[in-house]
Short mmCIF file of C-alpha atoms in Angstrom, two decimals:
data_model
loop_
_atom_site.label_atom_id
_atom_site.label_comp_id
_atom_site.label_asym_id
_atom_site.label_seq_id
_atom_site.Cartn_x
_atom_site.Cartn_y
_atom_site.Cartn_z
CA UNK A 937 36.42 -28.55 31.81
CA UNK A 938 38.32 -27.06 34.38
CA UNK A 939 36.58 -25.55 37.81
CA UNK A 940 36.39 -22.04 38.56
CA UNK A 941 39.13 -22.00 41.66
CA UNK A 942 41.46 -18.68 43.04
CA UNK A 943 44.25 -16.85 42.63
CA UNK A 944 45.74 -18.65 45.31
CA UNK A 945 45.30 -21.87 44.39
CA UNK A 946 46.48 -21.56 40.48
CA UNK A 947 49.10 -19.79 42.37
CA UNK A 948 50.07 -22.80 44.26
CA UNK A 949 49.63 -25.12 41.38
CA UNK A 950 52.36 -23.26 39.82
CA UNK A 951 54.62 -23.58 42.40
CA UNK A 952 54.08 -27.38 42.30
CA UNK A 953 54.48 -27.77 39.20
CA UNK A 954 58.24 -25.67 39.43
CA UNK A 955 59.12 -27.77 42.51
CA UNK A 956 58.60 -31.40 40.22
CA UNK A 957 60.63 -29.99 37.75
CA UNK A 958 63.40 -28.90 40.16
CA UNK A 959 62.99 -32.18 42.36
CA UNK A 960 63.51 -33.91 39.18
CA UNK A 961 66.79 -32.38 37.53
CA UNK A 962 68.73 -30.84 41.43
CA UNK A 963 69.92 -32.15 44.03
CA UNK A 964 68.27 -29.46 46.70
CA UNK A 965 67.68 -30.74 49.08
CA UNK A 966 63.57 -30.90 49.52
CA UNK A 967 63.61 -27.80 52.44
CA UNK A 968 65.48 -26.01 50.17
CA UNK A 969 63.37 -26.54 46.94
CA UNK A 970 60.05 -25.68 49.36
CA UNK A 971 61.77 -22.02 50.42
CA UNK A 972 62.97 -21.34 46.77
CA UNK A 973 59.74 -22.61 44.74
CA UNK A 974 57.76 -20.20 47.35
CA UNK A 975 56.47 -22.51 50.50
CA UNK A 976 57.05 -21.20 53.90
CA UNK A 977 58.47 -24.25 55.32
CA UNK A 978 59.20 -27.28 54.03
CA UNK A 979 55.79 -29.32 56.20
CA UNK A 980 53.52 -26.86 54.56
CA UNK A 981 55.26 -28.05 51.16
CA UNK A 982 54.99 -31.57 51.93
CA UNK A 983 51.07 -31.62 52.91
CA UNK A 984 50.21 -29.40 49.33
CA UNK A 985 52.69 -31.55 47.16
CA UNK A 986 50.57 -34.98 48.70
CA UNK A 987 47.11 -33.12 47.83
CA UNK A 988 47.92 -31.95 44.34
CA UNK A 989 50.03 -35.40 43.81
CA UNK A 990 49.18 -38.24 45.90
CA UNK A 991 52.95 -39.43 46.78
CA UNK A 992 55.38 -37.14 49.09
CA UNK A 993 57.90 -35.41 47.40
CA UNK A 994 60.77 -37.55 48.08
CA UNK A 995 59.04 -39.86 46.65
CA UNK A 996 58.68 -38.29 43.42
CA UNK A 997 62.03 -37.55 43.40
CA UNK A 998 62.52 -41.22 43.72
CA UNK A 999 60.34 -42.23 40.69
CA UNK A 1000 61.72 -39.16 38.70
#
């Protein structure tokens, strides 16, 4: 069962999940992918990829 949570944070989730798929197949660089997936900066990225994801996003581009 899924919790109750906001706007904001499905929001966000969808962002995430745009930026694995983008991190997987481009080669933008990970600033880049932040700004166009809909992150103000690229730390503020980094700190909600690691929460939703457990591993940094260069990481997953790594592993992808």
């Amino acid at each position: 069962a899924q919790e109750s949570r906001g706007l904001g944070d499905v929001y966000k989730r969808q962002r995430l999940e745009r930026a694995c798929a983008v991190l997987a197949g481009a080669q933008a660089s990970i600033a880049q992918v932040a700004v166009d997936v809909g992150f103000y900066d690229q730390s503020h990225f980094n700190r909600a990829f690691r929460t939703a994801y457990g591993v940094a996003p260069s990481a997953f581009r790594r592993a992808a």
